[in-house]
Amino acid sequence: MIPFLDLKSLNAPMKKELMKAIENVFDSGWYILGRQLILFEKEFAKYCGTRYAVGVGNGLDALILIFRAYKEMGIMREGDEVIVPANTYIASILAVTENRLKPVLVEPDLATYNIDPDLIEEKITDKTRAIMVVHLYGRVGYSDKIRKIADKYNLKVIEDGAQSHGAEYKGRKSGNLGDAAGHSLYPSKPFGALGDAGVVTTNDPKLAEVVSAIRNYGSYKKYYNRYKGVNSRLDELQAAVLSVKLKYLDKDNDERRKIADLYLESIKNKKIALPQVKDKKSHVWHLFAIRAKDREQFAEHMLKKGIETLIHYPVPPHKQEAFKEWKSQKYPITEEIHDTVISLPLYGTMTKRQIEQVIEACNAF
C-alpha cells in the first residue's frame, strides 16, 4: 500500500538532530517562552523575510490572534467584515467568527482554487476591513491586483499560510506578502512540528507586540496584563524541533516540486483535471489536488491499485452544520471543487516506483 503521507520516513533522516534538540531542551530545564522560542522566531522571520515572527499554539490561534490584535489596536471592531475564499478549510472562517467579525465568502478561480481577485471588489462594503488570502494546497493566492484593491479601500491583507511555507510571489515568500500571516505548523504541513504549533509573521511592530502579549494571558510584563488574553504559546520543544526542520524546508519543497512535475507531465487521463501552474516557485505542493467527476469510483480504483488518496475537502464551509445559516446560499464553483477534488500521494520520500505506480493507476482509470 502506498500511504497518502508517510511522516515517519520524512522525519527519519533528521532523527538524530531532532533528538539532540529535544535533549537540549530537556537538559535546560526551561520549557516555555525561553531561548529556543526566541531563536526560532528570529530564524523563521528571516526565512519569510519579515521583521517579526511570534510563535503560538497552532495555526488557527495564529489567525485568531491577528484579528484579535487588530481589534485591540482599534483597526477592527465587532461586526466588521472580512473577505474570505468560499472554498477554504473551515479554520480560515472560524478565525473570523471567533472574533465576532463577519466572513464574506467569495468564489475561487477554478484554475487555481484560490480566491478570484475579479470577484472581490463587488463584495466590499463600508464595513469591510480585510481580505484574507488563503494559499490553498500550497499555492500562493496573493496578487498585485489584490493589493491594489486593498490599498484602494484601505483594507488589511491577511494571509492564511497554513499550507504554503516557502512558496514565492515575485521573489517574496509566503508570510511576507500581506500585512500579517498566520501559519499552521501541524505535522503534515510542508513545514511541520512534531505536534500542534503555529506562528504569526508581520512587519508591523505594534501588531507583533500585541499578538505577543495576547498569546501569554495578555501580559506585556510578567504579572501585568494589558489585555484579556489567552494561553497560546509555542513551547520550547516544538521551537527546537522546528529550528532543525527549517534547515531542510527548501530541499523538501524542491523534492515535492519534482514529483509534481512528473505527475503533470505523465498523467494523461481526460477524466482527471490536473492543477494548472505557471510559476513553479509559487507552489510548494502541500497537496496535489486533482478533480474527477467520478470521484468515489476513482478513489475505489486507486485503493484497489494499492494507493491511498484523501479528499481535501468534502464539504464546503457554507454547507457545514456549523454554518447552517448559509445553507441556502449558492457558490457553484466552490461546490464543484468540493464535489470533485481528491488528492494524490505526494511527499519527498516516495520511491521512483511508487511515483510510477500512482501515474499508471491514474492513467488506467
Coordinates of C-alpha atoms in Angstrom, one line a residue:
M1 CA 0.0 0.0 0.0
I2 CA 1.3 3.4 -0.9
P3 CA 0.2 5.7 2.0
F4 CA -1.1 9.1 1.3
L5 CA 1.6 10.6 3.6
D6 CA 4.5 8.9 5.4
L7 CA 5.6 11.3 8.2
K8 CA 7.9 8.6 9.8
S9 CA 10.0 8.3 6.6
L10 CA 10.1 12.1 6.2
N11 CA 11.3 12.7 9.7
A12 CA 13.7 9.7 9.9
P13 CA 16.7 11.4 8.2
M14 CA 16.6 14.2 10.9
K15 CA 16.1 11.9 13.8
K16 CA 19.5 12.4 15.4
E17 CA 19.3 16.1 15.1
L18 CA 15.8 16.2 16.4
M19 CA 16.5 14.0 19.4
K20 CA 19.6 16.1 20.2
A21 CA 17.5 19.3 20.1
I22 CA 14.8 17.7 22.3
E23 CA 17.5 16.5 24.7
N24 CA 19.0 20.1 24.9
V25 CA 15.6 21.5 25.9
F26 CA 15.1 18.7 28.4
D27 CA 18.5 19.5 30.0
S28 CA 17.9 23.2 30.0
G29 CA 15.0 22.9 32.5
W30 CA 13.2 25.8 30.7
Y31 CA 10.2 24.7 28.7
I32 CA 8.0 27.7 27.9
L33 CA 8.9 31.2 26.5
G34 CA 12.6 30.6 26.5
R35 CA 15.7 30.8 24.3
Q36 CA 14.6 28.2 21.8
L37 CA 11.5 30.1 21.0
I38 CA 13.3 33.4 20.6
L39 CA 15.8 31.7 18.3
F40 CA 13.2 30.0 16.2
E41 CA 11.1 33.2 15.9
K42 CA 14.2 35.0 14.6
E43 CA 15.0 32.2 12.2
F44 CA 11.5 31.9 10.8
A45 CA 11.2 35.7 10.4
K46 CA 14.4 35.8 8.5
Y47 CA 13.3 32.8 6.3
C48 CA 10.0 34.6 5.4
G49 CA 11.7 37.9 5.0
T50 CA 9.6 39.6 7.7
R51 CA 10.7 41.7 10.7
Y52 CA 8.8 39.7 13.2
A53 CA 7.6 36.2 13.9
V54 CA 5.5 35.2 17.0
G55 CA 5.2 31.6 18.0
V56 CA 1.7 30.4 19.1
G57 CA -0.1 27.2 19.9
N58 CA -1.4 26.3 16.5
G59 CA -2.4 27.7 13.1
L60 CA -6.0 28.6 14.0
D61 CA -4.8 30.5 17.0
A62 CA -2.3 32.4 14.8
L63 CA -5.2 33.7 12.6
I64 CA -7.5 34.3 15.6
L65 CA -4.8 36.4 17.3
I66 CA -4.1 38.5 14.3
F67 CA -7.8 39.6 14.2
R68 CA -7.9 39.9 17.9
A69 CA -4.8 42.2 17.9
Y70 CA -6.4 44.4 15.2
K71 CA -9.4 44.8 17.4
E72 CA -7.3 45.7 20.4
M73 CA -5.5 48.2 18.1
G74 CA -8.8 49.8 17.1
I75 CA -8.4 48.8 13.5
M76 CA -11.3 46.4 13.6
R77 CA -14.4 46.1 15.8
E78 CA -17.2 43.5 16.2
G79 CA -19.5 43.3 13.2
D80 CA -16.8 44.4 10.7
E81 CA -16.5 42.2 7.5
V82 CA -13.6 40.1 6.2
I83 CA -13.5 38.8 2.6
V84 CA -12.7 35.1 2.7
P85 CA -12.5 32.4 0.0
A86 CA -15.6 30.4 -0.1
N87 CA -13.7 27.1 -0.7
T88 CA -11.2 27.3 2.2
Y89 CA -10.8 24.9 5.1
I90 CA -13.2 25.9 7.9
A91 CA -10.3 27.2 10.1
S92 CA -9.9 30.3 8.0
I93 CA -13.5 31.2 8.6
L94 CA -13.5 30.2 12.3
A95 CA -10.7 32.8 12.9
V96 CA -13.1 35.5 11.7
T97 CA -16.2 34.4 13.6
E98 CA -14.3 33.7 16.8
N99 CA -13.6 37.5 16.8
R100 CA -17.3 38.3 16.2
L101 CA -16.4 39.6 12.7
K102 CA -18.4 38.7 9.7
P103 CA -17.0 36.5 6.9
V104 CA -18.0 37.4 3.4
L105 CA -17.5 34.5 1.1
V106 CA -16.0 35.0 -2.4
E107 CA -15.8 32.3 -5.1
P108 CA -12.4 30.9 -6.2
D109 CA -10.9 30.7 -9.6
L110 CA -11.4 27.2 -10.9
A111 CA -7.9 27.2 -12.5
T112 CA -6.1 28.0 -9.2
Y113 CA -8.5 27.0 -6.4
N114 CA -7.6 30.4 -4.8
I115 CA -9.8 33.4 -4.3
D116 CA -10.8 35.1 -7.6
P117 CA -9.5 38.6 -7.5
D118 CA -12.0 39.7 -10.1
L119 CA -14.9 39.0 -7.7
I120 CA -13.5 40.7 -4.6
E121 CA -14.4 44.3 -5.2
E122 CA -18.1 43.7 -5.7
K123 CA -18.3 42.3 -2.1
I124 CA -16.7 45.2 -0.4
T125 CA -18.9 47.4 1.8
D126 CA -18.3 50.2 4.2
K127 CA -17.8 47.6 6.9
T128 CA -15.1 45.6 5.1
R129 CA -11.8 45.8 6.9
A130 CA -9.7 43.0 5.5
I131 CA -9.1 40.4 2.7
M132 CA -8.0 37.0 3.8
V133 CA -5.8 35.3 1.2
V134 CA -5.6 31.5 1.6
H135 CA -2.7 29.9 -0.2
L136 CA -4.7 26.7 -0.7
Y137 CA -2.9 23.4 -1.3
G138 CA 0.4 25.2 -1.1
R139 CA -0.1 27.6 -4.0
V140 CA 0.2 31.4 -3.5
G141 CA -3.2 33.1 -3.7
Y142 CA -1.8 36.7 -3.4
S143 CA -1.5 39.0 -6.4
D144 CA -0.8 42.6 -7.2
K145 CA -4.4 43.0 -8.1
I146 CA -5.5 42.1 -4.5
R147 CA -3.0 44.5 -3.1
K148 CA -4.3 47.3 -5.3
I149 CA -7.9 46.6 -4.2
A150 CA -6.8 46.5 -0.5
D151 CA -5.0 49.9 -0.9
K152 CA -7.9 51.4 -2.7
Y153 CA -10.3 50.6 0.2
N154 CA -7.7 50.8 3.0
L155 CA -8.1 47.1 3.8
K156 CA -5.7 44.8 5.6
V157 CA -4.4 41.7 3.6
I158 CA -4.1 38.7 5.9
E159 CA -2.5 35.5 4.7
D160 CA -3.6 32.1 5.7
G161 CA -0.2 30.5 5.1
A162 CA -1.0 27.1 6.7
Q163 CA -0.1 25.2 3.5
S164 CA 2.4 27.3 1.7
H165 CA 5.7 27.6 3.6
G166 CA 8.4 28.6 1.2
A167 CA 6.1 29.4 -1.8
E168 CA 7.0 32.6 -3.5
Y169 CA 5.4 35.5 -5.4
K170 CA 7.8 37.7 -7.4
G171 CA 10.7 36.8 -5.2
R172 CA 8.9 37.3 -1.9
K173 CA 7.9 34.4 0.3
S174 CA 4.5 33.4 1.6
G175 CA 4.1 35.1 5.0
N176 CA 5.6 38.3 3.8
L177 CA 3.0 39.3 1.2
G178 CA 0.2 40.7 3.2
D179 CA 0.1 42.8 6.4
A180 CA 0.2 39.7 8.6
A181 CA 0.1 36.0 8.1
G182 CA -1.0 33.1 10.2
H183 CA 0.9 29.8 9.7
S184 CA -0.1 26.3 10.8
L185 CA 2.9 24.1 11.7
Y186 CA 0.8 21.0 12.1
P187 CA 2.9 17.8 11.4
S188 CA 1.5 17.1 7.9
K189 CA 2.2 20.6 6.6
P190 CA 5.2 21.4 4.3
F191 CA 6.9 22.8 7.4
G192 CA 5.5 20.8 10.3
A193 CA 6.3 20.3 14.0
L194 CA 6.0 17.1 16.0
G195 CA 2.7 18.2 17.4
D196 CA 0.5 21.3 17.2
A197 CA 2.3 24.6 16.6
G198 CA 1.7 27.9 14.8
V199 CA 3.3 31.3 14.1
V200 CA 2.3 34.8 13.1
T201 CA 4.6 36.8 10.8
T202 CA 4.4 40.5 10.1
N203 CA 6.4 43.7 9.5
D204 CA 4.2 45.7 11.9
P205 CA 5.9 46.2 15.2
K206 CA 2.7 47.1 17.0
L207 CA 0.9 44.1 15.8
A208 CA 3.8 41.8 16.8
E209 CA 3.8 43.4 20.2
V210 CA 0.1 42.9 20.8
V211 CA 0.0 39.3 19.5
S212 CA 3.0 38.5 21.7
A213 CA 1.1 39.8 24.7
I214 CA -2.3 38.3 24.0
R215 CA -0.8 34.8 23.5
N216 CA 0.5 35.0 27.0
Y217 CA -2.6 35.9 29.0
G218 CA -2.5 39.5 27.7
S219 CA 0.8 40.1 29.6
Y220 CA 3.4 42.6 28.3
K221 CA 5.3 42.1 31.5
K222 CA 5.1 39.3 34.0
Y223 CA 2.0 39.6 36.2
Y224 CA 1.0 42.8 34.4
N225 CA -1.9 42.2 31.9
R226 CA -2.8 44.8 29.4
Y227 CA -5.3 42.7 27.5
K228 CA -7.8 39.9 28.4
G229 CA -5.5 37.4 26.7
V230 CA -5.3 33.6 26.2
N231 CA -2.7 30.9 26.6
S232 CA -1.4 30.1 23.2
R233 CA 2.4 29.7 23.3
L234 CA 4.7 27.8 21.1
D235 CA 6.7 25.7 23.6
E236 CA 10.4 25.2 23.7
L237 CA 10.4 21.6 22.5
Q238 CA 8.4 22.4 19.3
A239 CA 10.5 25.5 18.7
A240 CA 13.7 23.4 18.9
V241 CA 12.3 20.8 16.6
L242 CA 11.2 23.5 14.1
S243 CA 14.6 25.1 14.1
V244 CA 16.1 21.8 13.0
K245 CA 13.4 21.2 10.3
L246 CA 13.6 24.7 8.9
K247 CA 17.1 24.0 7.6
Y248 CA 15.6 21.3 5.3
L249 CA 12.4 23.1 4.2
D250 CA 13.6 24.4 0.8
K251 CA 15.1 21.0 0.0
D252 CA 11.8 19.3 0.9
N253 CA 9.8 21.7 -1.2
D254 CA 12.1 21.0 -4.2
E255 CA 11.5 17.3 -3.8
R256 CA 7.8 17.7 -3.9
R257 CA 8.0 20.0 -6.9
K258 CA 10.0 17.3 -8.8
I259 CA 7.2 14.7 -8.1
A260 CA 4.5 17.2 -9.0
D261 CA 6.3 17.8 -12.3
L262 CA 6.3 14.1 -13.0
Y263 CA 2.6 13.9 -12.3
L264 CA 1.8 16.9 -14.5
E265 CA 3.9 15.5 -17.4
S266 CA 2.8 11.9 -17.2
I267 CA -0.8 11.7 -16.1
K268 CA -2.7 11.7 -19.4
N269 CA -6.3 10.9 -18.5
K270 CA -9.1 13.1 -19.8
K271 CA -11.3 12.1 -16.8
I272 CA -8.8 13.8 -14.5
A273 CA -8.4 17.6 -14.2
L274 CA -4.8 18.4 -13.2
P275 CA -3.7 21.5 -11.4
Q276 CA -2.5 24.4 -13.7
V277 CA 0.7 26.1 -12.6
K278 CA 2.7 28.7 -14.5
D279 CA 5.3 29.7 -11.9
K280 CA 6.9 26.7 -10.2
K281 CA 8.1 28.8 -7.2
S282 CA 4.6 29.8 -6.4
H283 CA 3.6 26.3 -5.4
V284 CA 5.1 24.0 -2.7
W285 CA 2.6 21.2 -3.3
H286 CA 1.3 20.6 0.2
L287 CA -1.3 18.7 -1.7
F288 CA -1.6 17.5 -5.3
A289 CA -5.3 18.1 -5.7
I290 CA -6.9 16.8 -8.9
R291 CA -10.6 16.8 -9.9
A292 CA -12.5 13.8 -11.0
K293 CA -16.3 13.8 -11.7
D294 CA -16.5 10.1 -10.7
R295 CA -14.5 10.8 -7.5
E296 CA -15.8 7.8 -5.5
Q297 CA -15.1 5.4 -8.3
F298 CA -11.7 6.9 -8.7
A299 CA -10.9 6.6 -5.0
E300 CA -12.0 2.9 -5.1
H301 CA -9.9 2.3 -8.2
M302 CA -6.8 3.7 -6.6
L303 CA -7.4 1.7 -3.5
K304 CA -7.6 -1.5 -5.5
K305 CA -4.3 -0.5 -7.0
G306 CA -2.8 -0.2 -3.5
I307 CA -2.8 3.7 -3.4
E308 CA -4.3 5.8 -0.6
T309 CA -6.0 9.1 -1.6
L310 CA -7.7 11.7 0.5
I311 CA -10.4 14.3 -0.1
H312 CA -9.5 17.9 0.8
Y313 CA -12.2 18.9 1.5
P314 CA -15.5 17.0 1.0
V315 CA -17.9 19.7 2.4
P316 CA -17.6 23.4 1.7
P317 CA -17.9 25.8 4.6
H318 CA -21.4 27.1 3.6
K319 CA -22.7 23.5 3.7
Q320 CA -21.3 22.7 7.1
E321 CA -23.8 22.3 10.0
A322 CA -21.7 24.8 12.0
F323 CA -22.8 27.5 9.5
K324 CA -26.4 26.3 8.8
E325 CA -27.4 29.9 8.3
W326 CA -25.5 29.8 5.0
K327 CA -27.0 26.6 3.6
S328 CA -29.4 28.4 1.3
Q329 CA -26.5 30.3 -0.3
K330 CA -25.1 29.1 -3.6
Y331 CA -21.4 29.0 -4.6
P332 CA -21.3 26.9 -7.7
I333 CA -17.6 27.0 -8.4
T334 CA -16.9 26.2 -4.7
E335 CA -19.4 23.3 -4.8
E336 CA -17.9 21.9 -8.0
I337 CA -14.4 21.9 -6.4
H338 CA -15.6 20.2 -3.2
D339 CA -17.7 17.6 -5.1
T340 CA -14.8 16.6 -7.4
V341 CA -11.5 17.3 -5.7
I342 CA -9.3 14.4 -4.5
S343 CA -5.6 14.4 -3.5
L344 CA -2.9 12.0 -4.7
P345 CA 0.1 10.9 -2.5
L346 CA 3.0 13.4 -2.8
Y347 CA 5.9 13.5 -0.4
G348 CA 9.7 13.7 -0.7
T349 CA 10.5 10.1 0.3
M350 CA 8.3 8.4 -2.3
T351 CA 10.3 6.0 -4.4
K352 CA 10.6 6.1 -8.1
R353 CA 8.4 3.0 -8.4
Q354 CA 5.7 4.4 -6.1
I355 CA 5.5 7.6 -8.2
E356 CA 5.2 5.4 -11.4
Q357 CA 2.5 3.3 -9.7
V358 CA 0.4 6.4 -9.0
I359 CA 0.8 7.7 -12.5
E360 CA 0.0 4.3 -14.0
A361 CA -3.1 3.9 -11.8
C362 CA -4.4 7.4 -12.7
N363 CA -3.9 6.7 -16.4
A364 CA -5.7 3.3 -16.1
F365 CA -8.8 4.8 -14.6

